Every structure is written in C-alpha cells, then in structure tokens.
Short mmCIF file of N, CA and C in Angstrom, two decimals:
data_model
loop_
_atom_site.label_atom_id
_atom_site.label_comp_id
_atom_site.label_asym_id
_atom_site.label_seq_id
_atom_site.Cartn_x
_atom_site.Cartn_y
_atom_site.Cartn_z
N MET Z 62 0.75 -1.08 -0.21
CA MET Z 62 0.06 0.18 -0.25
C MET Z 62 0.88 1.28 0.16
N ASP Z 63 0.55 2.19 -0.74
CA ASP Z 63 1.18 3.52 -0.65
C ASP Z 63 0.51 4.32 0.33
N VAL Z 64 1.74 4.82 1.25
CA VAL Z 64 1.58 5.59 2.45
C VAL Z 64 2.44 6.92 2.30
N THR Z 65 1.48 8.14 2.52
CA THR Z 65 2.33 9.34 2.42
C THR Z 65 2.33 9.79 3.93
N VAL Z 66 3.56 9.82 4.74
CA VAL Z 66 3.39 10.40 6.06
C VAL Z 66 4.47 11.52 6.10
N THR Z 67 4.24 12.39 6.73
CA THR Z 67 5.33 13.32 7.16
C THR Z 67 5.70 13.26 8.68
N VAL Z 68 7.20 12.96 8.34
CA VAL Z 68 8.09 12.28 9.23
C VAL Z 68 8.93 13.26 9.71
N ASN Z 69 8.91 14.06 11.05
CA ASN Z 69 9.72 15.15 11.63
C ASN Z 69 9.90 16.40 10.43
N GLY Z 70 8.99 16.20 9.71
CA GLY Z 70 8.76 17.37 8.99
C GLY Z 70 8.81 17.10 7.72
N GLU Z 71 9.54 15.90 7.03
CA GLU Z 71 9.81 15.58 5.89
C GLU Z 71 8.70 14.87 5.40
N VAL Z 72 8.07 14.95 4.11
CA VAL Z 72 6.97 14.07 3.40
C VAL Z 72 7.81 12.86 3.04
N GLU Z 73 7.22 11.75 3.39
CA GLU Z 73 7.95 10.50 3.13
C GLU Z 73 6.88 9.70 2.55
N HIS Z 74 7.14 9.00 1.44
CA HIS Z 74 6.12 8.31 0.59
C HIS Z 74 6.84 6.89 0.80
N LEU Z 75 5.84 5.85 1.26
CA LEU Z 75 6.32 4.47 1.40
C LEU Z 75 5.43 3.61 0.95
N ASP Z 76 5.88 2.35 0.25
CA ASP Z 76 5.28 1.16 -0.18
C ASP Z 76 5.02 0.38 0.77
N VAL Z 77 4.22 -0.05 1.68
CA VAL Z 77 4.38 -1.02 2.66
C VAL Z 77 3.44 -1.99 2.84
N GLU Z 78 3.42 -3.22 3.27
CA GLU Z 78 2.53 -4.35 3.48
C GLU Z 78 1.70 -3.70 4.54
N PRO Z 79 0.29 -4.07 4.38
CA PRO Z 79 -0.74 -3.45 5.21
C PRO Z 79 -0.35 -4.03 6.73
N ARG Z 80 0.32 -4.98 6.89
CA ARG Z 80 0.61 -5.59 8.21
C ARG Z 80 1.94 -4.80 8.77
N ARG Z 81 2.70 -4.03 8.18
CA ARG Z 81 3.94 -3.72 8.84
C ARG Z 81 3.42 -2.52 9.89
N THR Z 82 4.14 -2.69 10.75
CA THR Z 82 3.99 -1.65 11.85
C THR Z 82 4.94 -0.33 11.37
N LEU Z 83 4.14 0.91 12.29
CA LEU Z 83 4.82 2.04 11.92
C LEU Z 83 6.31 1.92 12.66
N ALA Z 84 6.71 1.15 13.70
CA ALA Z 84 7.86 1.07 14.24
C ALA Z 84 8.83 0.40 13.10
N ASP Z 85 8.58 -0.55 12.78
CA ASP Z 85 9.44 -1.41 11.45
C ASP Z 85 9.38 -0.20 10.27
N ALA Z 86 8.44 0.63 9.91
CA ALA Z 86 8.69 1.47 8.66
C ALA Z 86 9.48 2.34 8.94
N LEU Z 87 9.36 3.00 10.33
CA LEU Z 87 10.60 4.20 10.47
C LEU Z 87 11.98 3.56 10.77
N ARG Z 88 12.04 2.60 11.41
CA ARG Z 88 13.20 1.80 11.62
C ARG Z 88 13.94 1.36 10.17
N GLU Z 89 13.14 0.29 9.62
CA GLU Z 89 13.66 -0.27 8.40
C GLU Z 89 13.93 0.53 7.00
N ASP Z 90 12.66 1.11 6.97
CA ASP Z 90 12.40 1.87 5.54
C ASP Z 90 12.92 3.22 5.53
N LEU Z 91 12.74 4.14 6.79
CA LEU Z 91 13.50 5.31 6.88
C LEU Z 91 14.78 5.59 7.75
N GLY Z 92 15.12 4.64 8.13
CA GLY Z 92 16.50 4.41 8.66
C GLY Z 92 16.36 5.18 10.22
N LEU Z 93 15.22 5.59 10.72
CA LEU Z 93 15.04 6.16 12.06
C LEU Z 93 15.24 5.31 13.25
N THR Z 94 16.19 4.79 13.65
CA THR Z 94 16.60 3.90 14.59
C THR Z 94 16.29 4.03 15.95
N GLY Z 95 16.01 5.54 16.16
CA GLY Z 95 16.07 6.01 17.64
C GLY Z 95 14.47 5.50 18.19
N THR Z 96 13.58 5.08 17.37
CA THR Z 96 12.48 4.58 17.60
C THR Z 96 12.86 2.75 18.07
N HIS Z 97 12.86 2.86 19.57
CA HIS Z 97 13.51 1.35 20.07
C HIS Z 97 11.94 0.46 20.21
N LEU Z 98 12.64 -0.75 19.86
CA LEU Z 98 11.57 -1.67 19.91
C LEU Z 98 12.16 -2.91 21.18
N GLY Z 99 10.94 -2.89 22.02
CA GLY Z 99 11.22 -3.56 23.02
C GLY Z 99 10.89 -4.88 23.28
N CYS Z 100 9.51 -4.59 23.71
CA CYS Z 100 8.34 -5.68 23.99
C CYS Z 100 7.79 -6.19 22.64
N GLU Z 101 7.50 -5.23 21.92
CA GLU Z 101 6.48 -5.43 20.72
C GLU Z 101 5.13 -5.62 21.01
N HIS Z 102 4.61 -5.28 22.21
CA HIS Z 102 3.28 -5.69 22.64
C HIS Z 102 2.72 -4.52 22.93
N GLY Z 103 3.45 -3.15 23.21
CA GLY Z 103 2.87 -2.07 23.51
C GLY Z 103 2.93 -1.89 24.83
N VAL Z 104 3.93 -2.57 25.76
CA VAL Z 104 3.84 -2.73 27.19
C VAL Z 104 4.96 -1.62 27.62
N CYS Z 105 6.07 -1.78 26.79
CA CYS Z 105 7.21 -0.99 27.69
C CYS Z 105 7.39 0.24 27.19
N GLY Z 106 6.84 1.05 26.09
CA GLY Z 106 7.01 2.43 25.58
C GLY Z 106 8.05 2.72 25.01
N ALA Z 107 9.08 2.09 24.79
CA ALA Z 107 10.31 2.30 24.27
C ALA Z 107 10.04 2.93 22.84
N CYS Z 108 9.01 2.32 22.12
CA CYS Z 108 8.82 2.52 20.79
C CYS Z 108 7.96 3.94 20.77
N THR Z 109 7.40 4.72 21.74
CA THR Z 109 6.29 5.57 21.70
C THR Z 109 7.23 6.95 20.80
N VAL Z 110 6.11 7.16 19.72
CA VAL Z 110 6.13 8.26 18.90
C VAL Z 110 5.16 9.38 18.92
N LEU Z 111 5.31 10.49 18.25
CA LEU Z 111 4.24 11.46 18.50
C LEU Z 111 3.61 11.28 17.03
N VAL Z 112 2.27 10.93 16.97
CA VAL Z 112 1.33 10.97 15.83
C VAL Z 112 0.30 11.76 15.70
N ASP Z 113 0.37 13.27 15.03
CA ASP Z 113 -0.47 14.50 14.95
C ASP Z 113 -0.36 14.77 16.46
N GLY Z 114 0.81 14.83 16.90
CA GLY Z 114 0.89 15.54 18.64
C GLY Z 114 0.65 14.48 19.73
N GLU Z 115 -0.13 13.31 19.25
CA GLU Z 115 -0.26 12.33 20.57
C GLU Z 115 0.53 11.31 20.54
N PRO Z 116 0.88 10.99 21.71
CA PRO Z 116 1.64 9.66 21.83
C PRO Z 116 1.28 8.35 21.52
N VAL Z 117 1.78 7.63 20.64
CA VAL Z 117 1.36 6.34 20.23
C VAL Z 117 2.68 5.55 20.19
N ARG Z 118 2.03 4.16 20.56
CA ARG Z 118 2.85 2.97 20.84
C ARG Z 118 3.14 2.44 19.13
N ALA Z 119 4.28 2.90 18.62
CA ALA Z 119 4.65 2.72 17.02
C ALA Z 119 4.72 1.24 16.79
N CYS Z 120 4.75 0.08 17.76
CA CYS Z 120 4.77 -1.37 17.62
C CYS Z 120 3.31 -1.89 17.38
N LEU Z 121 2.53 -0.91 17.92
CA LEU Z 121 1.01 -1.46 17.71
C LEU Z 121 0.30 -0.67 16.81
N MET Z 122 0.86 0.31 16.00
CA MET Z 122 0.26 0.98 15.03
C MET Z 122 0.55 0.41 13.58
N PHE Z 123 0.08 0.09 12.82
CA PHE Z 123 0.18 0.04 11.42
C PHE Z 123 0.70 1.21 10.49
N ALA Z 124 1.58 1.02 9.63
CA ALA Z 124 2.18 2.30 9.19
C ALA Z 124 1.10 2.75 8.19
N VAL Z 125 0.12 2.07 7.77
CA VAL Z 125 -0.98 2.61 7.02
C VAL Z 125 -2.13 3.29 7.83
N GLN Z 126 -1.84 3.12 8.83
CA GLN Z 126 -2.74 3.97 9.85
C GLN Z 126 -2.12 5.49 9.90
N ALA Z 127 -0.89 5.92 9.61
CA ALA Z 127 -0.36 6.80 9.66
C ALA Z 127 -0.52 7.66 8.45
N ASP Z 128 -1.21 7.12 7.36
CA ASP Z 128 -1.30 7.61 6.18
C ASP Z 128 -1.95 9.13 6.36
N GLY Z 129 -1.17 10.01 6.01
CA GLY Z 129 -1.47 11.37 5.98
C GLY Z 129 -1.44 12.22 7.46
N CYS Z 130 -0.79 11.23 8.09
CA CYS Z 130 -0.39 12.19 9.55
C CYS Z 130 1.17 12.83 9.62
N ALA Z 131 1.40 13.42 10.68
CA ALA Z 131 2.31 14.02 11.06
C ALA Z 131 3.18 13.08 11.96
N VAL Z 132 4.24 12.38 11.94
CA VAL Z 132 4.84 11.51 12.90
C VAL Z 132 6.25 12.37 13.67
N THR Z 133 6.43 12.54 14.51
CA THR Z 133 7.73 13.21 15.33
C THR Z 133 8.19 11.98 16.17
N THR Z 134 9.68 11.46 15.82
CA THR Z 134 10.41 10.68 16.10
C THR Z 134 11.48 11.29 17.04
N VAL Z 135 12.20 10.65 18.09
CA VAL Z 135 13.35 11.19 18.78
C VAL Z 135 14.44 12.06 17.67
N GLU Z 136 14.54 11.45 16.73
CA GLU Z 136 15.43 12.35 15.76
C GLU Z 136 14.82 13.66 15.38
N GLY Z 137 13.64 13.81 15.46
CA GLY Z 137 12.78 14.95 15.15
C GLY Z 137 12.94 16.01 16.24
N LEU Z 138 13.29 15.87 17.26
CA LEU Z 138 13.32 16.76 18.40
C LEU Z 138 14.59 17.85 18.20
N GLU Z 139 15.81 17.28 17.79
CA GLU Z 139 16.63 18.33 17.51
C GLU Z 139 16.65 19.00 16.44
N ARG Z 140 16.88 20.61 16.54
CA ARG Z 140 16.71 21.47 15.32
C ARG Z 140 18.20 21.94 14.79
N ASP Z 141 18.57 21.95 13.80
CA ASP Z 141 19.67 22.51 13.23
C ASP Z 141 20.84 22.61 14.38
N GLY Z 142 20.86 21.20 15.08
CA GLY Z 142 22.05 21.17 16.08
C GLY Z 142 21.60 21.72 17.39
N VAL Z 143 20.58 22.25 17.49
CA VAL Z 143 20.12 22.55 18.84
C VAL Z 143 19.19 21.27 19.58
N LEU Z 144 19.57 20.77 20.86
CA LEU Z 144 18.56 20.01 21.38
C LEU Z 144 17.30 20.68 21.83
N HIS Z 145 16.43 19.85 21.71
CA HIS Z 145 15.02 20.13 22.30
C HIS Z 145 15.40 20.50 23.84
N PRO Z 146 14.60 21.47 24.45
CA PRO Z 146 14.71 21.83 25.95
C PRO Z 146 14.53 20.50 26.96
N VAL Z 147 13.98 19.42 26.40
CA VAL Z 147 13.73 18.19 27.22
C VAL Z 147 14.72 17.38 27.32
N GLN Z 148 15.26 17.33 25.88
CA GLN Z 148 16.67 16.88 25.82
C GLN Z 148 17.91 17.52 26.56
N GLU Z 149 17.61 18.54 26.60
CA GLU Z 149 18.66 19.41 27.26
C GLU Z 149 18.53 19.14 28.91
N ALA Z 150 17.36 19.01 29.25
CA ALA Z 150 16.96 18.78 30.80
C ALA Z 150 17.30 17.64 31.04
N PHE Z 151 17.10 16.32 30.19
CA PHE Z 151 17.67 15.13 30.45
C PHE Z 151 19.25 15.06 30.58
N VAL Z 152 19.91 15.54 29.87
CA VAL Z 152 21.37 15.96 29.82
C VAL Z 152 21.59 16.39 31.13
N ALA Z 153 21.15 17.28 31.51
CA ALA Z 153 21.46 18.16 32.71
C ALA Z 153 21.17 17.85 34.02
N HIS Z 154 20.12 16.64 33.90
CA HIS Z 154 19.53 15.91 35.55
C HIS Z 154 19.74 14.45 35.20
N HIS Z 155 20.68 14.35 34.58
CA HIS Z 155 21.11 12.47 34.19
C HIS Z 155 19.69 11.86 34.25
N GLY Z 156 18.91 12.42 33.40
CA GLY Z 156 17.72 11.38 32.84
C GLY Z 156 17.84 10.34 32.18
N LEU Z 157 19.09 9.51 31.70
CA LEU Z 157 19.28 9.11 30.87
C LEU Z 157 20.30 8.09 31.65
N GLN Z 158 20.36 6.81 31.20
CA GLN Z 158 21.41 5.76 31.56
C GLN Z 158 21.74 5.11 30.54
N CYS Z 159 21.13 3.69 30.15
CA CYS Z 159 21.29 3.01 28.91
C CYS Z 159 20.86 3.59 27.82
N GLY Z 160 19.61 4.18 27.85
CA GLY Z 160 19.11 5.07 26.81
C GLY Z 160 18.07 3.90 25.98
N PHE Z 161 17.72 2.90 26.62
CA PHE Z 161 16.73 2.29 25.72
C PHE Z 161 15.56 2.90 25.90
N CYS Z 162 14.93 3.57 27.05
CA CYS Z 162 13.66 3.71 27.40
C CYS Z 162 13.58 5.49 27.01
N THR Z 163 14.91 5.87 26.53
CA THR Z 163 15.03 7.43 26.21
C THR Z 163 14.14 8.19 25.46
N PRO Z 164 14.13 7.41 24.12
CA PRO Z 164 13.20 8.30 23.12
C PRO Z 164 11.87 8.23 23.60
N GLY Z 165 11.18 7.11 24.14
CA GLY Z 165 9.58 7.11 24.58
C GLY Z 165 9.63 8.02 25.71
N MET Z 166 10.58 8.09 26.71
CA MET Z 166 10.33 9.35 27.70
C MET Z 166 10.50 10.70 27.08
N LEU Z 167 11.22 10.88 25.84
CA LEU Z 167 11.46 12.05 25.70
C LEU Z 167 10.18 12.50 25.02
N LEU Z 168 9.54 11.59 24.12
CA LEU Z 168 8.51 12.19 23.46
C LEU Z 168 6.99 12.15 24.32
N THR Z 169 7.15 11.29 25.13
CA THR Z 169 5.93 11.34 26.03
C THR Z 169 6.20 12.79 27.18
N ALA Z 170 7.47 13.01 27.50
CA ALA Z 170 8.02 14.41 28.36
C ALA Z 170 7.20 15.37 27.40
N VAL Z 171 8.10 15.61 26.06
CA VAL Z 171 7.13 16.51 25.06
C VAL Z 171 5.63 16.87 25.06
N HIS Z 172 5.21 15.56 24.86
CA HIS Z 172 3.31 15.72 24.80
C HIS Z 172 3.36 16.24 26.34
N LEU Z 173 3.84 15.80 27.30
CA LEU Z 173 3.49 16.39 28.51
C LEU Z 173 3.53 17.98 28.74
N LEU Z 174 4.64 18.28 28.19
CA LEU Z 174 4.97 19.86 28.23
C LEU Z 174 3.69 20.52 27.43
N ALA Z 175 3.33 20.07 26.06
CA ALA Z 175 2.59 20.48 25.19
C ALA Z 175 0.90 20.71 25.71
N THR Z 176 0.72 19.97 26.75
CA THR Z 176 -0.56 19.63 26.97
C THR Z 176 -0.80 20.30 28.53
N HIS Z 177 0.16 20.69 29.28
CA HIS Z 177 -0.19 20.88 30.53
C HIS Z 177 0.59 22.12 30.90
N THR Z 178 -0.14 23.15 31.65
CA THR Z 178 0.51 24.37 31.70
C THR Z 178 1.80 24.31 33.15
N ASP Z 179 1.69 23.04 33.72
CA ASP Z 179 2.62 22.87 34.89
C ASP Z 179 2.13 21.35 35.43
N ALA Z 180 3.20 20.81 36.18
CA ALA Z 180 2.82 19.47 36.61
C ALA Z 180 3.59 19.09 37.93
N ASP Z 181 3.14 18.89 38.81
CA ASP Z 181 4.18 18.26 39.90
C ASP Z 181 4.60 16.66 39.76
N ARG Z 182 5.49 16.44 40.88
CA ARG Z 182 6.13 15.22 40.58
C ARG Z 182 5.25 13.95 40.35
N GLU Z 183 4.07 13.96 41.19
CA GLU Z 183 2.98 13.01 41.27
C GLU Z 183 2.63 12.94 39.72
N THR Z 184 2.17 14.08 39.13
CA THR Z 184 1.67 14.15 37.62
C THR Z 184 2.51 13.53 36.53
N ILE Z 185 3.86 14.12 36.91
CA ILE Z 185 4.90 13.71 35.89
C ILE Z 185 5.11 12.48 35.92
N ARG Z 186 5.08 11.59 37.26
CA ARG Z 186 5.47 10.34 37.16
C ARG Z 186 4.15 9.40 36.61
N ALA Z 187 2.87 10.05 37.06
CA ALA Z 187 1.85 9.12 36.44
C ALA Z 187 1.92 9.26 34.76
N GLU Z 188 2.15 10.30 34.19
CA GLU Z 188 2.03 10.59 32.64
C GLU Z 188 3.24 9.61 32.18
N LEU Z 189 4.37 9.63 32.58
CA LEU Z 189 5.55 8.83 32.39
C LEU Z 189 5.59 7.38 32.72
N ALA Z 190 4.46 6.81 33.32
CA ALA Z 190 4.21 5.49 33.87
C ALA Z 190 4.30 4.57 32.57
N GLY Z 191 3.73 5.01 31.55
CA GLY Z 191 3.57 4.05 30.50
C GLY Z 191 4.85 3.56 29.91
N THR Z 192 6.10 4.09 30.16
CA THR Z 192 7.25 3.98 29.60
C THR Z 192 7.95 3.36 30.87
N ILE Z 193 8.56 2.03 30.35
CA ILE Z 193 9.56 1.27 31.67
C ILE Z 193 11.11 1.94 31.36
N CYS Z 194 11.58 2.04 32.45
CA CYS Z 194 13.11 2.17 32.48
C CYS Z 194 13.67 1.15 33.38
N ARG Z 195 14.52 0.39 32.31
CA ARG Z 195 15.02 -1.01 32.94
C ARG Z 195 16.25 -0.56 33.88
N CYS Z 196 16.62 0.84 33.92
CA CYS Z 196 17.76 0.93 34.72
C CYS Z 196 17.11 1.64 36.03
N THR Z 197 16.09 1.92 36.01
CA THR Z 197 15.43 2.40 37.41
C THR Z 197 15.85 3.92 37.44
N GLY Z 198 16.09 4.53 36.61
CA GLY Z 198 16.45 5.94 36.45
C GLY Z 198 15.61 6.92 36.69
N TYR Z 199 14.41 6.29 37.21
CA TYR Z 199 13.25 7.37 37.39
C TYR Z 199 13.47 8.72 37.95
N ARG Z 200 14.13 8.64 38.81
CA ARG Z 200 14.19 9.87 39.83
C ARG Z 200 14.97 11.15 38.83
N GLY Z 201 16.06 10.95 38.23
CA GLY Z 201 16.54 11.80 37.23
C GLY Z 201 15.73 12.03 35.96
N ILE Z 202 14.91 11.13 35.83
CA ILE Z 202 14.04 11.48 34.47
C ILE Z 202 12.97 12.29 35.17
N VAL Z 203 12.36 11.97 36.31
CA VAL Z 203 11.43 13.05 36.87
C VAL Z 203 12.02 14.54 37.17
N ASP Z 204 13.24 14.27 37.57
CA ASP Z 204 14.04 15.61 37.69
C ASP Z 204 14.12 16.42 36.45
N ALA Z 205 14.31 15.81 35.40
CA ALA Z 205 14.53 16.18 34.11
C ALA Z 205 13.32 17.05 33.73
N VAL Z 206 12.15 16.26 33.61
CA VAL Z 206 10.79 16.76 33.12
C VAL Z 206 10.36 18.17 34.09
N GLU Z 207 10.71 18.10 35.51
CA GLU Z 207 10.51 18.80 36.31
C GLU Z 207 11.01 20.47 35.83
N ALA Z 208 12.51 20.24 35.56
CA ALA Z 208 13.15 20.97 35.07
C ALA Z 208 12.77 21.90 33.97
N ALA Z 209 12.40 21.12 33.09
CA ALA Z 209 11.91 21.46 31.83
C ALA Z 209 10.70 22.31 31.97
N PHE Z 210 9.78 22.21 32.59
CA PHE Z 210 8.87 22.82 33.19
C PHE Z 210 9.18 24.08 33.99
N ARG Z 211 9.97 23.87 34.67
CA ARG Z 211 10.45 25.42 35.16
C ARG Z 211 11.18 26.17 34.39
N GLU Z 212 11.99 25.62 33.09
CA GLU Z 212 12.89 26.30 32.32
C GLU Z 212 11.83 27.00 31.61
N ARG Z 213 10.86 26.21 30.88
CA ARG Z 213 10.01 26.86 29.77
C ARG Z 213 9.57 28.15 30.21
#
C-alpha cells in the first residue's frame, strides 16, 4: 500500500505491506532507529512516537494507519544542531542511563509539556508511567521533566 506520512517535517512516501508496523517502517524503511523496539506488545513504551502530536506505541500501529499524519520521532526533536529543551534537561539532570527507554520518555515528556501548563512530581510520574526504564533511573527522569517545566 502507498502511504504518505510527514516524518519530522519531511514528507515521506512509503510502499508498505498492510501488516507492517509504524515502528518497522520508521526503523527499516526510513532508517530512524531511535524508535526502539522492546516488548513489541505496547507494554514497555520504548517505541513511543508522536502522531499528530499524540503519543502512540509505534509497535502497535500499522504504517498504513499513519497515512496523512505527522509523525515525530526522537530524531525530530533536535533542530539545526540544537537539542530540544526536554533533551537538554535530560542531559543536565542525568535522565538517561542505558538509553533504551529514552526516546519514549522524551516524546512522552514533550507531549506532557505541550498539554500541561505545569505538573507536579506525582503528575509527571503518572504521565511517564507507560514507559518502563530498565535501569530504574526514574528519579533523574522526573527531575529532568520537572526542570523542563521550570525552564520554559
């Protein structure tokens, strides 16, 4: 099937099988390997991307479902060599360890900042709960998101 999707601001035309997931299309067809595959059952959150601004598990969404949509991956957060403020906060507050959960955490945090004027630690934890950190680095991650709210 022919699919047209805007990925990180670039219009992409893909020819995909109907059963191909968005995660596989991003990783294998477009070379955007920042979308990590963990459980491939929608549980871990590592594959989270933004589709039309909303967090989506790319392992559960078919690429054909993204036809006509705007998709943001972790690669799309940086602009002209400048990290997104959430990425900067993750660096400053040690919000990354092994990095496996980082793309999902970052995109979930970007959505959180876009949809909330402020958030306390409890809200941040609740919003990030769908992405599992294997290294138990949640404190640094929550610190980073909290700092991103303060810095904006």
